[in-house]
Amino acid sequence: MRRHTDHREAAGEALVRNIWQKHGQAILAYAGQLTRDHAEAEDIAQEALVHAWRHPGNLSGTRDTVRAWLLGVVRNIVAARACPRPAGALRAGAVTDDHAEHVVNAMVVTEGVRRLMPKHRVVIDLIYLRGYSVADAAAALAVSTATITTRAYYALRALQGMYPDLARPAIYPRPFVEDAPTDASPADVMVGR
């Protein structure tokens, strides 16, 4: 088994070495042109090589098409690095909110989930707490994916109606749905009144 692994590693190294010999100078020059920073250009070139190593099927064309694909990879890496992070994303060393507030919010949401209708509660549990995909949750419950998304929608809507004052994550600047009227009770929201 080790021998097979050694062969694969050698083939991968040869592939990367071949890409670098044929296209490395162009990759580095283009990355440098886009970033105007040699160190960052080297990092981007390395990332592009790793991407090429992970997608060897894209390296089977002519020299020009392979180079065009690699330069597109470089452009995409530079663009991804230039995109600002979502407003709620933490940066290294950033101060987080008060831990006690997170604990209280978690307790409140847990109580809200407990109060959901069972068919909504199980969908929230599968998707948001256990990390199931919509398709996996649908298979586990033997229902359609449309049913799962509908139940998740109404479960989230009910939770938002129960706790309109809880802060929404910054990645969702607008509510998933319109907030329930302020005079609606949680029971009214849960039954869809």
PDB file of C-alpha atoms in Angstrom:
ATOM      1  CA  MET A   1       0.000   0.000   0.000  1.00  0.00           C
ATOM      2  CA  ARG A   2       2.803   2.418   0.866  1.00  0.00           C
ATOM      3  CA  ARG A   3       4.363   1.805  -2.527  1.00  0.00           C
ATOM      4  CA  HIS A   4       1.135   2.839  -4.283  1.00  0.00           C
ATOM      5  CA  THR A   5       0.995   6.008  -2.177  1.00  0.00           C
ATOM      6  CA  ASP A   6       4.627   6.821  -2.976  1.00  0.00           C
ATOM      7  CA  HIS A   7       3.869   6.448  -6.687  1.00  0.00           C
ATOM      8  CA  ARG A   8       0.882   8.802  -6.431  1.00  0.00           C
ATOM      9  CA  GLU A   9       2.927  11.380  -4.505  1.00  0.00           C
ATOM     10  CA  ALA A  10       5.712  11.191  -7.100  1.00  0.00           C
ATOM     11  CA  ALA A  11       3.184  11.614  -9.913  1.00  0.00           C
ATOM     12  CA  GLY A  12       1.666  14.632  -8.136  1.00  0.00           C
ATOM     13  CA  GLU A  13       5.084  16.204  -7.629  1.00  0.00           C
ATOM     14  CA  ALA A  14       5.955  15.601 -11.277  1.00  0.00           C
ATOM     15  CA  LEU A  15       2.665  17.186 -12.359  1.00  0.00           C
ATOM     16  CA  VAL A  16       3.262  20.322 -10.279  1.00  0.00           C
ATOM     17  CA  ARG A  17       6.894  20.528 -11.405  1.00  0.00           C
ATOM     18  CA  ASN A  18       5.778  20.223 -15.061  1.00  0.00           C
ATOM     19  CA  ILE A  19       3.132  22.936 -14.632  1.00  0.00           C
ATOM     20  CA  TRP A  20       5.676  25.220 -12.978  1.00  0.00           C
ATOM     21  CA  GLN A  21       8.262  24.642 -15.730  1.00  0.00           C
ATOM     22  CA  LYS A  22       5.773  25.394 -18.508  1.00  0.00           C
ATOM     23  CA  HIS A  23       3.615  28.088 -16.909  1.00  0.00           C
ATOM     24  CA  GLY A  24       5.215  29.213 -13.648  1.00  0.00           C
ATOM     25  CA  GLN A  25       6.784  32.381 -14.970  1.00  0.00           C
ATOM     26  CA  ALA A  26       3.502  33.490 -16.588  1.00  0.00           C
ATOM     27  CA  ILE A  27       1.495  32.639 -13.446  1.00  0.00           C
ATOM     28  CA  LEU A  28       3.870  34.583 -11.198  1.00  0.00           C
ATOM     29  CA  ALA A  29       4.068  37.554 -13.568  1.00  0.00           C
ATOM     30  CA  TYR A  30       0.287  37.769 -13.895  1.00  0.00           C
ATOM     31  CA  ALA A  31      -0.246  37.443 -10.142  1.00  0.00           C
ATOM     32  CA  GLY A  32       2.375  40.147  -9.589  1.00  0.00           C
ATOM     33  CA  GLN A  33       0.696  42.395 -12.122  1.00  0.00           C
ATOM     34  CA  LEU A  34      -2.659  41.983 -10.389  1.00  0.00           C
ATOM     35  CA  THR A  35      -1.424  42.370  -6.808  1.00  0.00           C
ATOM     36  CA  ARG A  36       1.640  44.604  -7.196  1.00  0.00           C
ATOM     37  CA  ASP A  37       3.132  42.621  -4.288  1.00  0.00           C
ATOM     38  CA  HIS A  38       5.760  39.974  -4.988  1.00  0.00           C
ATOM     39  CA  ALA A  39       5.208  38.001  -1.778  1.00  0.00           C
ATOM     40  CA  GLU A  40       1.443  37.881  -2.318  1.00  0.00           C
ATOM     41  CA  ALA A  41       2.007  36.955  -5.969  1.00  0.00           C
ATOM     42  CA  GLU A  42       4.117  33.975  -4.849  1.00  0.00           C
ATOM     43  CA  ASP A  43       1.372  32.880  -2.443  1.00  0.00           C
ATOM     44  CA  ILE A  44      -1.219  33.145  -5.199  1.00  0.00           C
ATOM     45  CA  ALA A  45       1.006  31.204  -7.612  1.00  0.00           C
ATOM     46  CA  GLN A  46       1.349  28.413  -5.036  1.00  0.00           C
ATOM     47  CA  GLU A  47      -2.401  28.379  -4.474  1.00  0.00           C
ATOM     48  CA  ALA A  48      -2.956  28.175  -8.240  1.00  0.00           C
ATOM     49  CA  LEU A  49      -0.573  25.208  -8.450  1.00  0.00           C
ATOM     50  CA  VAL A  50      -2.455  23.428  -5.684  1.00  0.00           C
ATOM     51  CA  HIS A  51      -5.708  24.115  -7.516  1.00  0.00           C
ATOM     52  CA  ALA A  52      -4.235  22.701 -10.720  1.00  0.00           C
ATOM     53  CA  TRP A  53      -2.961  19.640  -8.857  1.00  0.00           C
ATOM     54  CA  ARG A  54      -6.463  19.038  -7.465  1.00  0.00           C
ATOM     55  CA  HIS A  55      -8.062  19.434 -10.916  1.00  0.00           C
ATOM     56  CA  PRO A  56      -5.715  17.589 -13.308  1.00  0.00           C
ATOM     57  CA  GLY A  57      -8.513  17.109 -15.851  1.00  0.00           C
ATOM     58  CA  ASN A  58      -8.204  20.787 -16.777  1.00  0.00           C
ATOM     59  CA  LEU A  59      -4.559  20.294 -17.763  1.00  0.00           C
ATOM     60  CA  SER A  60      -5.143  18.034 -20.744  1.00  0.00           C
ATOM     61  CA  GLY A  61      -5.682  20.713 -23.415  1.00  0.00           C
ATOM     62  CA  THR A  62      -3.178  22.569 -25.537  1.00  0.00           C
ATOM     63  CA  ARG A  63      -0.487  24.684 -23.929  1.00  0.00           C
ATOM     64  CA  ASP A  64      -2.476  27.850 -24.623  1.00  0.00           C
ATOM     65  CA  THR A  65      -5.771  26.556 -23.200  1.00  0.00           C
ATOM     66  CA  VAL A  66      -4.017  25.240 -20.082  1.00  0.00           C
ATOM     67  CA  ARG A  67      -2.271  28.580 -19.601  1.00  0.00           C
ATOM     68  CA  ALA A  68      -5.536  30.462 -20.088  1.00  0.00           C
ATOM     69  CA  TRP A  69      -7.199  28.217 -17.490  1.00  0.00           C
ATOM     70  CA  LEU A  70      -4.316  28.722 -15.022  1.00  0.00           C
ATOM     71  CA  LEU A  71      -4.395  32.494 -15.467  1.00  0.00           C
ATOM     72  CA  GLY A  72      -8.153  32.388 -14.887  1.00  0.00           C
ATOM     73  CA  VAL A  73      -7.483  30.499 -11.655  1.00  0.00           C
ATOM     74  CA  VAL A  74      -5.010  33.220 -10.636  1.00  0.00           C
ATOM     75  CA  ARG A  75      -7.552  35.945 -11.447  1.00  0.00           C
ATOM     76  CA  ASN A  76     -10.225  34.155  -9.389  1.00  0.00           C
ATOM     77  CA  ILE A  77      -7.883  33.755  -6.415  1.00  0.00           C
ATOM     78  CA  VAL A  78      -6.982  37.451  -6.530  1.00  0.00           C
ATOM     79  CA  ALA A  79     -10.663  38.398  -6.814  1.00  0.00           C
ATOM     80  CA  ALA A  80     -11.591  36.150  -3.893  1.00  0.00           C
ATOM     81  CA  ARG A  81      -8.896  37.723  -1.741  1.00  0.00           C
ATOM     82  CA  ALA A  82     -10.027  41.216  -2.702  1.00  0.00           C
ATOM     83  CA  CYS A  83     -13.673  40.630  -1.757  1.00  0.00           C
ATOM     84  CA  PRO A  84     -14.507  42.131   1.601  1.00  0.00           C
ATOM     85  CA  ARG A  85     -15.542  39.723   4.312  1.00  0.00           C
ATOM     86  CA  PRO A  86     -19.152  39.690   5.449  1.00  0.00           C
ATOM     87  CA  ALA A  87     -19.826  42.293   8.115  1.00  0.00           C
ATOM     88  CA  GLY A  88     -20.143  39.612  10.802  1.00  0.00           C
ATOM     89  CA  ALA A  89     -16.923  37.775   9.921  1.00  0.00           C
ATOM     90  CA  LEU A  90     -14.317  37.831  12.647  1.00  0.00           C
ATOM     91  CA  ARG A  91     -10.767  38.850  11.905  1.00  0.00           C
ATOM     92  CA  ALA A  92      -7.788  37.564  13.848  1.00  0.00           C
ATOM     93  CA  GLY A  93      -7.616  39.273  17.197  1.00  0.00           C
ATOM     94  CA  ALA A  94     -11.126  40.714  16.977  1.00  0.00           C
ATOM     95  CA  VAL A  95     -13.024  41.013  20.224  1.00  0.00           C
ATOM     96  CA  THR A  96     -16.152  38.883  20.317  1.00  0.00           C
ATOM     97  CA  ASP A  97     -19.434  39.782  21.976  1.00  0.00           C
ATOM     98  CA  ASP A  98     -20.109  38.964  25.575  1.00  0.00           C
ATOM     99  CA  HIS A  99     -20.156  35.186  26.126  1.00  0.00           C
ATOM    100  CA  ALA A 100     -23.033  35.466  28.574  1.00  0.00           C
ATOM    101  CA  GLU A 101     -25.190  37.085  25.895  1.00  0.00           C
ATOM    102  CA  HIS A 102     -24.505  34.162  23.547  1.00  0.00           C
ATOM    103  CA  VAL A 103     -25.440  31.682  26.266  1.00  0.00           C
ATOM    104  CA  VAL A 104     -28.706  33.481  27.013  1.00  0.00           C
ATOM    105  CA  ASN A 105     -29.564  33.708  23.300  1.00  0.00           C
ATOM    106  CA  ALA A 106     -28.845  29.988  22.891  1.00  0.00           C
ATOM    107  CA  MET A 107     -31.132  29.191  25.821  1.00  0.00           C
ATOM    108  CA  VAL A 108     -33.896  31.382  24.386  1.00  0.00           C
ATOM    109  CA  VAL A 109     -33.629  29.821  20.933  1.00  0.00           C
ATOM    110  CA  THR A 110     -33.550  26.317  22.451  1.00  0.00           C
ATOM    111  CA  GLU A 111     -36.800  27.097  24.248  1.00  0.00           C
ATOM    112  CA  GLY A 112     -38.256  28.437  20.999  1.00  0.00           C
ATOM    113  CA  VAL A 113     -37.288  25.308  19.088  1.00  0.00           C
ATOM    114  CA  ARG A 114     -38.888  23.209  21.831  1.00  0.00           C
ATOM    115  CA  ARG A 115     -42.133  25.149  21.310  1.00  0.00           C
ATOM    116  CA  LEU A 116     -42.233  24.526  17.535  1.00  0.00           C
ATOM    117  CA  MET A 117     -44.575  22.010  15.993  1.00  0.00           C
ATOM    118  CA  PRO A 118     -42.892  18.567  15.976  1.00  0.00           C
ATOM    119  CA  LYS A 119     -42.625  18.426  12.168  1.00  0.00           C
ATOM    120  CA  HIS A 120     -40.850  21.805  12.169  1.00  0.00           C
ATOM    121  CA  ARG A 121     -38.710  20.995  15.195  1.00  0.00           C
ATOM    122  CA  VAL A 122     -37.289  17.849  13.599  1.00  0.00           C
ATOM    123  CA  VAL A 123     -36.345  19.744  10.423  1.00  0.00           C
ATOM    124  CA  ILE A 124     -34.552  22.443  12.444  1.00  0.00           C
ATOM    125  CA  ASP A 125     -32.766  19.713  14.390  1.00  0.00           C
ATOM    126  CA  LEU A 126     -31.618  17.872  11.273  1.00  0.00           C
ATOM    127  CA  ILE A 127     -30.568  20.852   9.181  1.00  0.00           C
ATOM    128  CA  TYR A 128     -29.266  23.414  11.661  1.00  0.00           C
ATOM    129  CA  LEU A 129     -28.138  21.318  14.615  1.00  0.00           C
ATOM    130  CA  ARG A 130     -26.963  18.092  12.984  1.00  0.00           C
ATOM    131  CA  GLY A 131     -25.783  19.633   9.717  1.00  0.00           C
ATOM    132  CA  TYR A 132     -27.842  17.530   7.309  1.00  0.00           C
ATOM    133  CA  SER A 133     -28.260  18.809   3.779  1.00  0.00           C
ATOM    134  CA  VAL A 134     -31.827  19.386   2.597  1.00  0.00           C
ATOM    135  CA  ALA A 135     -31.612  16.224   0.481  1.00  0.00           C
ATOM    136  CA  ASP A 136     -30.310  14.152   3.414  1.00  0.00           C
ATOM    137  CA  ALA A 137     -33.031  15.473   5.716  1.00  0.00           C
ATOM    138  CA  ALA A 138     -35.660  14.675   3.083  1.00  0.00           C
ATOM    139  CA  ALA A 139     -34.323  11.132   2.764  1.00  0.00           C
ATOM    140  CA  ALA A 140     -34.219  10.677   6.544  1.00  0.00           C
ATOM    141  CA  LEU A 141     -37.843  11.802   6.910  1.00  0.00           C
ATOM    142  CA  ALA A 142     -39.050  10.181   3.677  1.00  0.00           C
ATOM    143  CA  VAL A 143     -40.482  13.440   2.324  1.00  0.00           C
ATOM    144  CA  SER A 144     -39.615  15.655  -0.632  1.00  0.00           C
ATOM    145  CA  THR A 145     -36.926  18.331  -0.520  1.00  0.00           C
ATOM    146  CA  ALA A 146     -39.668  20.900  -1.152  1.00  0.00           C
ATOM    147  CA  THR A 147     -41.389  19.758   2.033  1.00  0.00           C
ATOM    148  CA  ILE A 148     -38.146  20.145   3.992  1.00  0.00           C
ATOM    149  CA  THR A 149     -37.507  23.668   2.707  1.00  0.00           C
ATOM    150  CA  THR A 150     -41.113  24.657   3.399  1.00  0.00           C
ATOM    151  CA  ARG A 151     -40.963  23.310   6.943  1.00  0.00           C
ATOM    152  CA  ALA A 152     -37.636  25.032   7.569  1.00  0.00           C
ATOM    153  CA  TYR A 153     -39.065  28.307   6.245  1.00  0.00           C
ATOM    154  CA  TYR A 154     -42.096  28.165   8.535  1.00  0.00           C
ATOM    155  CA  ALA A 155     -40.008  27.051  11.505  1.00  0.00           C
ATOM    156  CA  LEU A 156     -37.636  29.992  11.073  1.00  0.00           C
ATOM    157  CA  ARG A 157     -40.568  32.331  10.557  1.00  0.00           C
ATOM    158  CA  ALA A 158     -42.146  31.102  13.804  1.00  0.00           C
ATOM    159  CA  LEU A 159     -38.865  31.545  15.692  1.00  0.00           C
ATOM    160  CA  GLN A 160     -38.459  35.061  14.317  1.00  0.00           C
ATOM    161  CA  GLY A 161     -41.997  35.854  15.404  1.00  0.00           C
ATOM    162  CA  MET A 162     -41.345  34.516  18.906  1.00  0.00           C
ATOM    163  CA  TYR A 163     -38.115  36.468  19.348  1.00  0.00           C
ATOM    164  CA  PRO A 164     -38.049  39.540  17.121  1.00  0.00           C
ATOM    165  CA  ASP A 165     -35.537  41.276  19.389  1.00  0.00           C
ATOM    166  CA  LEU A 166     -32.798  38.672  18.966  1.00  0.00           C
ATOM    167  CA  ALA A 167     -30.014  39.976  16.777  1.00  0.00           C
ATOM    168  CA  ARG A 168     -29.854  38.465  13.341  1.00  0.00           C
ATOM    169  CA  PRO A 169     -26.430  37.437  12.033  1.00  0.00           C
ATOM    170  CA  ALA A 170     -24.771  40.163   9.976  1.00  0.00           C
ATOM    171  CA  ILE A 171     -24.627  37.839   6.984  1.00  0.00           C
ATOM    172  CA  TYR A 172     -28.427  38.086   6.860  1.00  0.00           C
ATOM    173  CA  PRO A 173     -28.960  41.852   6.957  1.00  0.00           C
ATOM    174  CA  ARG A 174     -32.634  41.485   6.048  1.00  0.00           C
ATOM    175  CA  PRO A 175     -35.041  39.071   7.703  1.00  0.00           C
ATOM    176  CA  PHE A 176     -35.792  35.758   5.986  1.00  0.00           C
ATOM    177  CA  VAL A 177     -39.436  36.797   5.930  1.00  0.00           C
ATOM    178  CA  GLU A 178     -41.399  39.795   7.040  1.00  0.00           C
ATOM    179  CA  ASP A 179     -41.532  40.057  10.809  1.00  0.00           C
ATOM    180  CA  ALA A 180     -44.773  39.094  12.464  1.00  0.00           C
ATOM    181  CA  PRO A 181     -46.928  41.987  13.637  1.00  0.00           C
ATOM    182  CA  THR A 182     -45.904  43.148  17.089  1.00  0.00           C
ATOM    183  CA  ASP A 183     -49.362  42.442  18.501  1.00  0.00           C
ATOM    184  CA  ALA A 184     -49.200  38.744  17.470  1.00  0.00           C
ATOM    185  CA  SER A 185     -48.574  36.274  20.234  1.00  0.00           C
ATOM    186  CA  PRO A 186     -46.127  33.367  19.757  1.00  0.00           C
ATOM    187  CA  ALA A 187     -49.125  31.011  19.650  1.00  0.00           C
ATOM    188  CA  ASP A 188     -50.639  33.023  16.783  1.00  0.00           C
ATOM    189  CA  VAL A 189     -47.373  32.904  14.855  1.00  0.00           C
ATOM    190  CA  MET A 190     -46.967  29.174  15.401  1.00  0.00           C
ATOM    191  CA  VAL A 191     -50.397  28.364  14.001  1.00  0.00           C
ATOM    192  CA  GLY A 192     -50.002  30.820  11.144  1.00  0.00           C
ATOM    193  CA  ARG A 193     -52.608  33.420  12.142  1.00  0.00           C
TER     194      ARG A 193
END
